Amino acid sequence: MLLMLLGTSHLFAQSDTSFVLIPAGTYTVGSKENIPNPQRQIHTDSFYIAATELTNAAFAKFVAATGYITDAEKYHSAMVFIPGLAEFQWLEDSTAYWRYPNGISRGGIENKMQHPVTTISYRDAMAYCQWAHVRLPSLEEWEIASRAGATTPYFWGSVQQEIGTYANVWHGRNHLQADSSDGYMYTAPVASFKPNAWGLYDMYGNIFEFCTGQLPTDPKGRNIVHARGGSWWCSQHACSFFNSVDIGRVSPRASFSNQGFRVVKLP
């Protein structure tokens, strides 16, 4: 699908991914109703952001080249999900890491190399960026890119029910029963759903995406980082962060099977 986009004015190929040019300008971000992310105007220089989330294939190249060991492997701890858990409940699995995102007993990524890499920490994402000479988007850059010029909560408008067209999310009423109604219970291959108006895929689903930056409401003295967008686990009844406004937070060493990242090209 990405190959169809090459040659357009906003895209160019770099390695195994593509980047979308976000023009310099003044953009409206945040919302009047959102305390951590109040409505304001932001000026930004132009930047290139990856059209898709980073894949298992790309992360595998990094590990093969460097021998990098992720936090989940070091600490034998990652948070995974299986259907039947109560809302917001996850399992700690000592066998889970990026090659086995939901634990060894639930299978590996051999046939999922074009799925986004997950079960990595913020520190792991930063290590990849240093090696690949890219960086994470800031909180504001991610939001500008996700909105694609819109000022509404979603890049298509204000009607949440259209989420299934654009994102891999959880459509079941709760997490007691498995939900594969959109074809995927966990992650989907990147770019499986429609992009936003600027050609960016999976901004509101598949996985949460790490960003850099802090919020005025961050608790003092706590080392936390932030992620944006939604994930395959997010439903309208639980963690409905699949929009351009809400911002999540997590420990820099925590690894979840619905957490990953996309990158921004360095100048």
mmCIF file of C-alpha atoms in Angstrom:
data_model
loop_
_atom_site.group_PDB
_atom_site.id
_atom_site.type_symbol
_atom_site.label_atom_id
_atom_site.label_comp_id
_atom_site.label_asym_id
_atom_site.label_seq_id
_atom_site.Cartn_x
_atom_site.Cartn_y
_atom_site.Cartn_z
ATOM 1 C CA MET A 1 0.000 0.000 0.000
ATOM 2 C CA LEU A 2 2.846 2.376 0.755
ATOM 3 C CA LEU A 3 4.313 1.787 -2.666
ATOM 4 C CA MET A 4 1.187 3.333 -4.176
ATOM 5 C CA LEU A 5 1.989 6.544 -2.363
ATOM 6 C CA LEU A 6 5.561 6.945 -3.521
ATOM 7 C CA GLY A 7 5.963 9.691 -6.044
ATOM 8 C CA THR A 8 3.405 12.001 -4.500
ATOM 9 C CA SER A 9 4.581 15.437 -3.464
ATOM 10 C CA HIS A 10 4.526 14.720 0.265
ATOM 11 C CA LEU A 11 6.292 11.376 0.380
ATOM 12 C CA PHE A 12 9.724 9.979 -0.272
ATOM 13 C CA ALA A 13 11.302 6.646 0.398
ATOM 14 C CA GLN A 14 13.961 6.164 3.046
ATOM 15 C CA SER A 15 15.131 2.655 3.809
ATOM 16 C CA ASP A 16 12.028 0.514 4.374
ATOM 17 C CA THR A 17 9.656 3.265 5.368
ATOM 18 C CA SER A 18 8.203 6.499 4.049
ATOM 19 C CA PHE A 19 7.929 9.926 5.547
ATOM 20 C CA VAL A 20 5.255 12.566 5.178
ATOM 21 C CA LEU A 21 6.178 16.248 5.058
ATOM 22 C CA ILE A 22 4.357 18.333 7.648
ATOM 23 C CA PRO A 23 4.504 21.949 6.468
ATOM 24 C CA ALA A 24 5.787 24.758 8.659
ATOM 25 C CA GLY A 25 3.019 26.905 10.085
ATOM 26 C CA THR A 26 0.877 27.870 13.040
ATOM 27 C CA TYR A 27 -1.523 25.143 14.173
ATOM 28 C CA THR A 28 -4.261 24.852 16.779
ATOM 29 C CA VAL A 29 -3.730 21.958 19.210
ATOM 30 C CA GLY A 30 -5.465 20.813 22.394
ATOM 31 C CA SER A 31 -9.046 21.326 23.479
ATOM 32 C CA LYS A 32 -10.890 23.835 25.649
ATOM 33 C CA GLU A 33 -12.215 20.932 27.738
ATOM 34 C CA ASN A 34 -8.913 19.107 28.177
ATOM 35 C CA ILE A 35 -6.931 20.251 31.245
ATOM 36 C CA PRO A 36 -3.623 18.469 30.472
ATOM 37 C CA ASN A 37 -3.825 19.550 26.843
ATOM 38 C CA PRO A 38 -5.539 22.969 26.712
ATOM 39 C CA GLN A 39 -6.356 24.602 23.417
ATOM 40 C CA ARG A 40 -3.541 26.826 22.119
ATOM 41 C CA GLN A 41 -1.675 27.739 18.961
ATOM 42 C CA ILE A 42 1.704 26.233 18.135
ATOM 43 C CA HIS A 43 4.186 27.324 15.495
ATOM 44 C CA THR A 44 6.400 24.645 14.051
ATOM 45 C CA ASP A 45 9.059 24.343 11.403
ATOM 46 C CA SER A 46 8.435 21.728 8.748
ATOM 47 C CA PHE A 47 9.331 18.139 9.603
ATOM 48 C CA TYR A 48 9.065 14.654 8.148
ATOM 49 C CA ILE A 49 7.153 12.032 10.139
ATOM 50 C CA ALA A 50 6.901 8.333 9.283
ATOM 51 C CA ALA A 51 3.718 7.385 7.465
ATOM 52 C CA THR A 52 3.397 4.275 9.626
ATOM 53 C CA GLU A 53 4.370 2.987 13.025
ATOM 54 C CA LEU A 54 7.760 1.263 13.259
ATOM 55 C CA THR A 55 7.463 -2.393 12.312
ATOM 56 C CA ASN A 56 8.834 -5.571 13.819
ATOM 57 C CA ALA A 57 10.980 -5.912 10.692
ATOM 58 C CA ALA A 58 12.622 -2.538 11.281
ATOM 59 C CA PHE A 59 13.207 -3.209 14.972
ATOM 60 C CA ALA A 60 14.668 -6.636 14.145
ATOM 61 C CA LYS A 61 17.307 -4.950 11.955
ATOM 62 C CA PHE A 62 18.265 -2.733 14.894
ATOM 63 C CA VAL A 63 18.597 -5.701 17.247
ATOM 64 C CA ALA A 64 20.558 -7.722 14.692
ATOM 65 C CA ALA A 65 22.992 -4.855 14.143
ATOM 66 C CA THR A 66 23.519 -3.930 17.793
ATOM 67 C CA GLY A 67 22.620 -6.918 19.955
ATOM 68 C CA TYR A 68 20.362 -4.596 21.913
ATOM 69 C CA ILE A 69 18.448 -6.115 24.836
ATOM 70 C CA THR A 70 15.130 -4.477 25.662
ATOM 71 C CA ASP A 71 13.907 -3.562 29.122
ATOM 72 C CA ALA A 72 11.328 -6.363 29.056
ATOM 73 C CA GLU A 73 14.160 -8.848 28.515
ATOM 74 C CA LYS A 74 16.376 -7.292 31.183
ATOM 75 C CA TYR A 75 13.720 -7.186 33.858
ATOM 76 C CA HIS A 76 11.678 -10.219 32.735
ATOM 77 C CA SER A 77 8.558 -8.159 32.969
ATOM 78 C CA ALA A 78 6.009 -6.917 30.465
ATOM 79 C CA MET A 79 2.282 -6.286 30.567
ATOM 80 C CA VAL A 80 0.124 -8.403 28.262
ATOM 81 C CA PHE A 81 -3.559 -8.976 27.661
ATOM 82 C CA ILE A 82 -5.794 -11.978 27.075
ATOM 83 C CA PRO A 83 -9.595 -11.855 26.670
ATOM 84 C CA GLY A 84 -11.514 -12.415 29.888
ATOM 85 C CA LEU A 85 -9.737 -9.818 31.960
ATOM 86 C CA ALA A 86 -11.738 -7.075 33.599
ATOM 87 C CA GLU A 87 -11.543 -3.571 32.193
ATOM 88 C CA PHE A 88 -8.099 -2.015 32.607
ATOM 89 C CA GLN A 89 -6.660 -5.273 33.969
ATOM 90 C CA TRP A 90 -3.462 -6.611 32.383
ATOM 91 C CA LEU A 91 -1.176 -9.561 33.158
ATOM 92 C CA GLU A 92 2.504 -9.330 34.008
ATOM 93 C CA ASP A 93 4.331 -11.925 31.901
ATOM 94 C CA SER A 94 8.029 -12.692 32.445
ATOM 95 C CA THR A 95 8.318 -14.272 28.988
ATOM 96 C CA ALA A 96 6.909 -11.363 26.982
ATOM 97 C CA TYR A 97 9.118 -9.073 24.934
ATOM 98 C CA TRP A 98 9.069 -7.694 21.411
ATOM 99 C CA ARG A 99 9.580 -11.106 19.745
ATOM 100 C CA TYR A 100 6.711 -12.538 21.844
ATOM 101 C CA PRO A 101 4.493 -9.512 22.468
ATOM 102 C CA ASN A 102 1.929 -11.394 24.553
ATOM 103 C CA GLY A 103 4.229 -14.009 26.027
ATOM 104 C CA ILE A 104 5.884 -17.095 24.540
ATOM 105 C CA SER A 105 2.809 -19.282 25.082
ATOM 106 C CA ARG A 106 0.741 -16.968 22.842
ATOM 107 C CA GLY A 107 3.082 -17.068 19.870
ATOM 108 C CA GLY A 108 5.759 -14.943 18.269
ATOM 109 C CA ILE A 109 6.072 -12.460 15.421
ATOM 110 C CA GLU A 110 7.402 -14.791 12.715
ATOM 111 C CA ASN A 111 4.420 -14.037 10.496
ATOM 112 C CA LYS A 112 3.914 -10.502 11.779
ATOM 113 C CA MET A 113 7.000 -8.657 10.583
ATOM 114 C CA GLN A 114 4.887 -5.827 9.108
ATOM 115 C CA HIS A 115 2.978 -5.364 12.353
ATOM 116 C CA PRO A 116 4.145 -2.548 14.636
ATOM 117 C CA VAL A 117 6.788 -3.455 17.174
ATOM 118 C CA THR A 118 5.332 -3.583 20.706
ATOM 119 C CA THR A 119 6.253 -4.664 24.228
ATOM 120 C CA ILE A 120 9.098 -2.181 24.258
ATOM 121 C CA SER A 121 9.755 0.682 26.647
ATOM 122 C CA TYR A 122 10.350 4.362 26.033
ATOM 123 C CA ARG A 123 14.047 3.729 26.695
ATOM 124 C CA ASP A 124 14.051 1.037 24.007
ATOM 125 C CA ALA A 125 12.402 3.412 21.542
ATOM 126 C CA MET A 126 15.003 6.082 22.261
ATOM 127 C CA ALA A 127 17.801 3.538 21.743
ATOM 128 C CA TYR A 128 16.381 2.644 18.329
ATOM 129 C CA CYS A 129 16.154 6.318 17.400
ATOM 130 C CA GLN A 130 19.794 6.933 18.301
ATOM 131 C CA TRP A 131 20.896 3.993 16.167
ATOM 132 C CA ALA A 132 18.671 4.849 13.198
ATOM 133 C CA HIS A 133 19.422 8.597 13.291
ATOM 134 C CA VAL A 134 15.781 9.521 13.762
ATOM 135 C CA ARG A 135 13.820 10.822 16.745
ATOM 136 C CA LEU A 136 10.425 10.552 18.395
ATOM 137 C CA PRO A 137 7.849 13.249 17.597
ATOM 138 C CA SER A 138 7.092 15.799 20.270
ATOM 139 C CA LEU A 139 3.605 15.810 21.775
ATOM 140 C CA GLU A 140 2.706 18.827 19.637
ATOM 141 C CA GLU A 141 4.224 17.437 16.421
ATOM 142 C CA TRP A 142 2.278 14.200 16.830
ATOM 143 C CA GLU A 143 -0.964 16.104 17.300
ATOM 144 C CA ILE A 144 -0.377 18.398 14.328
ATOM 145 C CA ALA A 145 0.358 15.373 12.151
ATOM 146 C CA SER A 146 -2.665 13.430 13.401
ATOM 147 C CA ARG A 147 -5.075 16.302 12.839
ATOM 148 C CA ALA A 148 -4.012 16.793 9.203
ATOM 149 C CA GLY A 149 -5.379 20.321 9.315
ATOM 150 C CA ALA A 150 -8.562 19.554 11.263
ATOM 151 C CA THR A 151 -9.503 21.258 14.545
ATOM 152 C CA THR A 152 -12.072 18.617 15.534
ATOM 153 C CA PRO A 153 -11.394 15.787 18.034
ATOM 154 C CA TYR A 154 -10.904 13.357 15.127
ATOM 155 C CA PHE A 155 -9.209 14.170 11.847
ATOM 156 C CA TRP A 156 -12.452 13.351 10.040
ATOM 157 C CA GLY A 157 -14.687 15.390 12.342
ATOM 158 C CA SER A 158 -16.497 14.815 15.631
ATOM 159 C CA VAL A 159 -18.349 11.501 15.110
ATOM 160 C CA GLN A 160 -16.541 8.753 17.007
ATOM 161 C CA GLN A 161 -18.411 5.926 15.282
ATOM 162 C CA GLU A 162 -16.251 6.322 12.161
ATOM 163 C CA ILE A 163 -13.187 5.083 14.067
ATOM 164 C CA GLY A 164 -13.465 1.600 12.559
ATOM 165 C CA THR A 165 -12.672 2.978 9.096
ATOM 166 C CA TYR A 166 -9.383 4.449 10.184
ATOM 167 C CA ALA A 167 -8.040 2.474 13.105
ATOM 168 C CA ASN A 168 -7.559 -0.948 14.653
ATOM 169 C CA VAL A 169 -9.391 -0.612 17.984
ATOM 170 C CA TRP A 170 -11.463 -2.849 20.272
ATOM 171 C CA HIS A 171 -15.092 -2.931 19.137
ATOM 172 C CA GLY A 172 -16.480 -5.229 21.822
ATOM 173 C CA ARG A 173 -18.468 -3.782 24.695
ATOM 174 C CA ASN A 174 -15.889 -5.033 27.198
ATOM 175 C CA HIS A 175 -12.745 -7.158 27.277
ATOM 176 C CA LEU A 176 -14.341 -10.302 28.650
ATOM 177 C CA GLN A 177 -14.837 -11.708 25.160
ATOM 178 C CA ALA A 178 -12.286 -11.702 22.336
ATOM 179 C CA ASP A 179 -13.046 -9.147 19.633
ATOM 180 C CA SER A 180 -11.799 -9.740 16.101
ATOM 181 C CA SER A 181 -14.740 -8.051 14.395
ATOM 182 C CA ASP A 182 -12.423 -5.818 12.352
ATOM 183 C CA GLY A 183 -10.144 -8.727 11.461
ATOM 184 C CA TYR A 184 -7.660 -8.307 14.295
ATOM 185 C CA MET A 185 -7.761 -8.928 18.019
ATOM 186 C CA TYR A 186 -4.234 -7.685 18.658
ATOM 187 C CA THR A 187 -2.109 -5.618 16.246
ATOM 188 C CA ALA A 188 -2.727 -5.352 12.508
ATOM 189 C CA PRO A 189 -0.123 -4.918 9.767
ATOM 190 C CA VAL A 190 0.698 -1.219 9.500
ATOM 191 C CA ALA A 191 -1.393 0.695 6.941
ATOM 192 C CA SER A 192 -4.252 -1.826 7.052
ATOM 193 C CA PHE A 193 -6.819 0.942 7.610
ATOM 194 C CA LYS A 194 -7.477 4.236 5.810
ATOM 195 C CA PRO A 195 -4.966 7.073 6.369
ATOM 196 C CA ASN A 196 -5.755 10.612 7.409
ATOM 197 C CA ALA A 197 -5.838 13.425 4.856
ATOM 198 C CA TRP A 198 -2.050 13.788 4.940
ATOM 199 C CA GLY A 199 -1.359 10.099 4.315
ATOM 200 C CA LEU A 200 -0.549 9.027 7.866
ATOM 201 C CA TYR A 201 -1.756 5.579 8.928
ATOM 202 C CA ASP A 202 -2.868 4.205 12.300
ATOM 203 C CA MET A 203 -2.750 7.528 14.123
ATOM 204 C CA TYR A 204 -5.683 6.536 16.351
ATOM 205 C CA GLY A 205 -5.224 2.804 16.649
ATOM 206 C CA ASN A 206 -3.093 -0.296 16.415
ATOM 207 C CA ILE A 207 -0.702 0.908 19.160
ATOM 208 C CA PHE A 208 -0.051 3.850 21.430
ATOM 209 C CA GLU A 209 2.896 5.905 20.180
ATOM 210 C CA PHE A 210 5.622 7.324 22.419
ATOM 211 C CA CYS A 211 6.254 11.068 22.137
ATOM 212 C CA THR A 212 8.712 13.417 23.807
ATOM 213 C CA GLY A 213 7.683 16.305 26.035
ATOM 214 C CA GLN A 214 6.082 17.012 29.392
ATOM 215 C CA LEU A 215 2.736 18.412 30.526
ATOM 216 C CA PRO A 216 2.058 21.130 33.100
ATOM 217 C CA THR A 217 -0.055 18.617 35.015
ATOM 218 C CA ASP A 218 2.688 15.979 35.299
ATOM 219 C CA PRO A 219 3.243 15.026 38.947
ATOM 220 C CA LYS A 220 6.412 16.521 40.373
ATOM 221 C CA GLY A 221 9.218 14.131 41.168
ATOM 222 C CA ARG A 222 7.859 11.260 39.079
ATOM 223 C CA ASN A 223 9.708 10.002 36.024
ATOM 224 C CA ILE A 224 6.973 9.526 33.461
ATOM 225 C CA VAL A 225 6.705 9.755 29.685
ATOM 226 C CA HIS A 226 3.801 10.155 27.324
ATOM 227 C CA ALA A 227 2.132 8.391 24.438
ATOM 228 C CA ARG A 228 -0.625 9.401 22.050
ATOM 229 C CA GLY A 229 -3.296 7.870 19.838
ATOM 230 C CA GLY A 230 -5.190 4.696 20.681
ATOM 231 C CA SER A 231 -4.467 0.992 20.410
ATOM 232 C CA TRP A 232 -6.027 -2.330 19.463
ATOM 233 C CA TRP A 233 -7.085 -2.616 23.123
ATOM 234 C CA CYS A 234 -8.883 0.753 23.322
ATOM 235 C CA SER A 235 -12.689 0.769 23.170
ATOM 236 C CA GLN A 236 -15.302 3.467 23.519
ATOM 237 C CA HIS A 237 -15.941 2.185 27.038
ATOM 238 C CA ALA A 238 -12.303 1.890 28.153
ATOM 239 C CA CYS A 239 -9.358 4.073 27.274
ATOM 240 C CA SER A 240 -11.040 5.842 24.371
ATOM 241 C CA PHE A 241 -7.867 7.812 23.637
ATOM 242 C CA PHE A 242 -8.223 7.234 19.887
ATOM 243 C CA ASN A 243 -8.360 10.922 19.014
ATOM 244 C CA SER A 244 -6.123 13.981 18.525
ATOM 245 C CA VAL A 245 -6.610 15.407 22.028
ATOM 246 C CA ASP A 246 -5.982 12.908 24.837
ATOM 247 C CA ILE A 247 -2.476 12.148 26.103
ATOM 248 C CA GLY A 248 -1.500 9.035 28.068
ATOM 249 C CA ARG A 249 1.391 8.547 30.468
ATOM 250 C CA VAL A 250 3.563 5.578 31.397
ATOM 251 C CA SER A 251 6.799 4.707 33.181
ATOM 252 C CA PRO A 252 9.894 5.005 30.916
ATOM 253 C CA ARG A 253 10.757 1.350 31.647
ATOM 254 C CA ALA A 254 7.269 -0.110 31.287
ATOM 255 C CA SER A 255 6.568 -2.414 28.343
ATOM 256 C CA PHE A 256 3.024 -3.065 27.110
ATOM 257 C CA SER A 257 1.825 -5.128 24.152
ATOM 258 C CA ASN A 258 -0.161 -2.166 22.863
ATOM 259 C CA GLN A 259 2.726 0.324 23.010
ATOM 260 C CA GLY A 260 5.178 1.287 20.237
ATOM 261 C CA PHE A 261 6.251 4.327 18.261
ATOM 262 C CA ARG A 262 6.714 6.106 14.934
ATOM 263 C CA VAL A 263 9.690 8.294 14.123
ATOM 264 C CA VAL A 264 10.567 11.714 12.769
ATOM 265 C CA LYS A 265 13.422 12.203 10.318
ATOM 266 C CA LEU A 266 16.363 14.221 11.552
ATOM 267 C CA PRO A 267 17.306 17.288 9.426
#
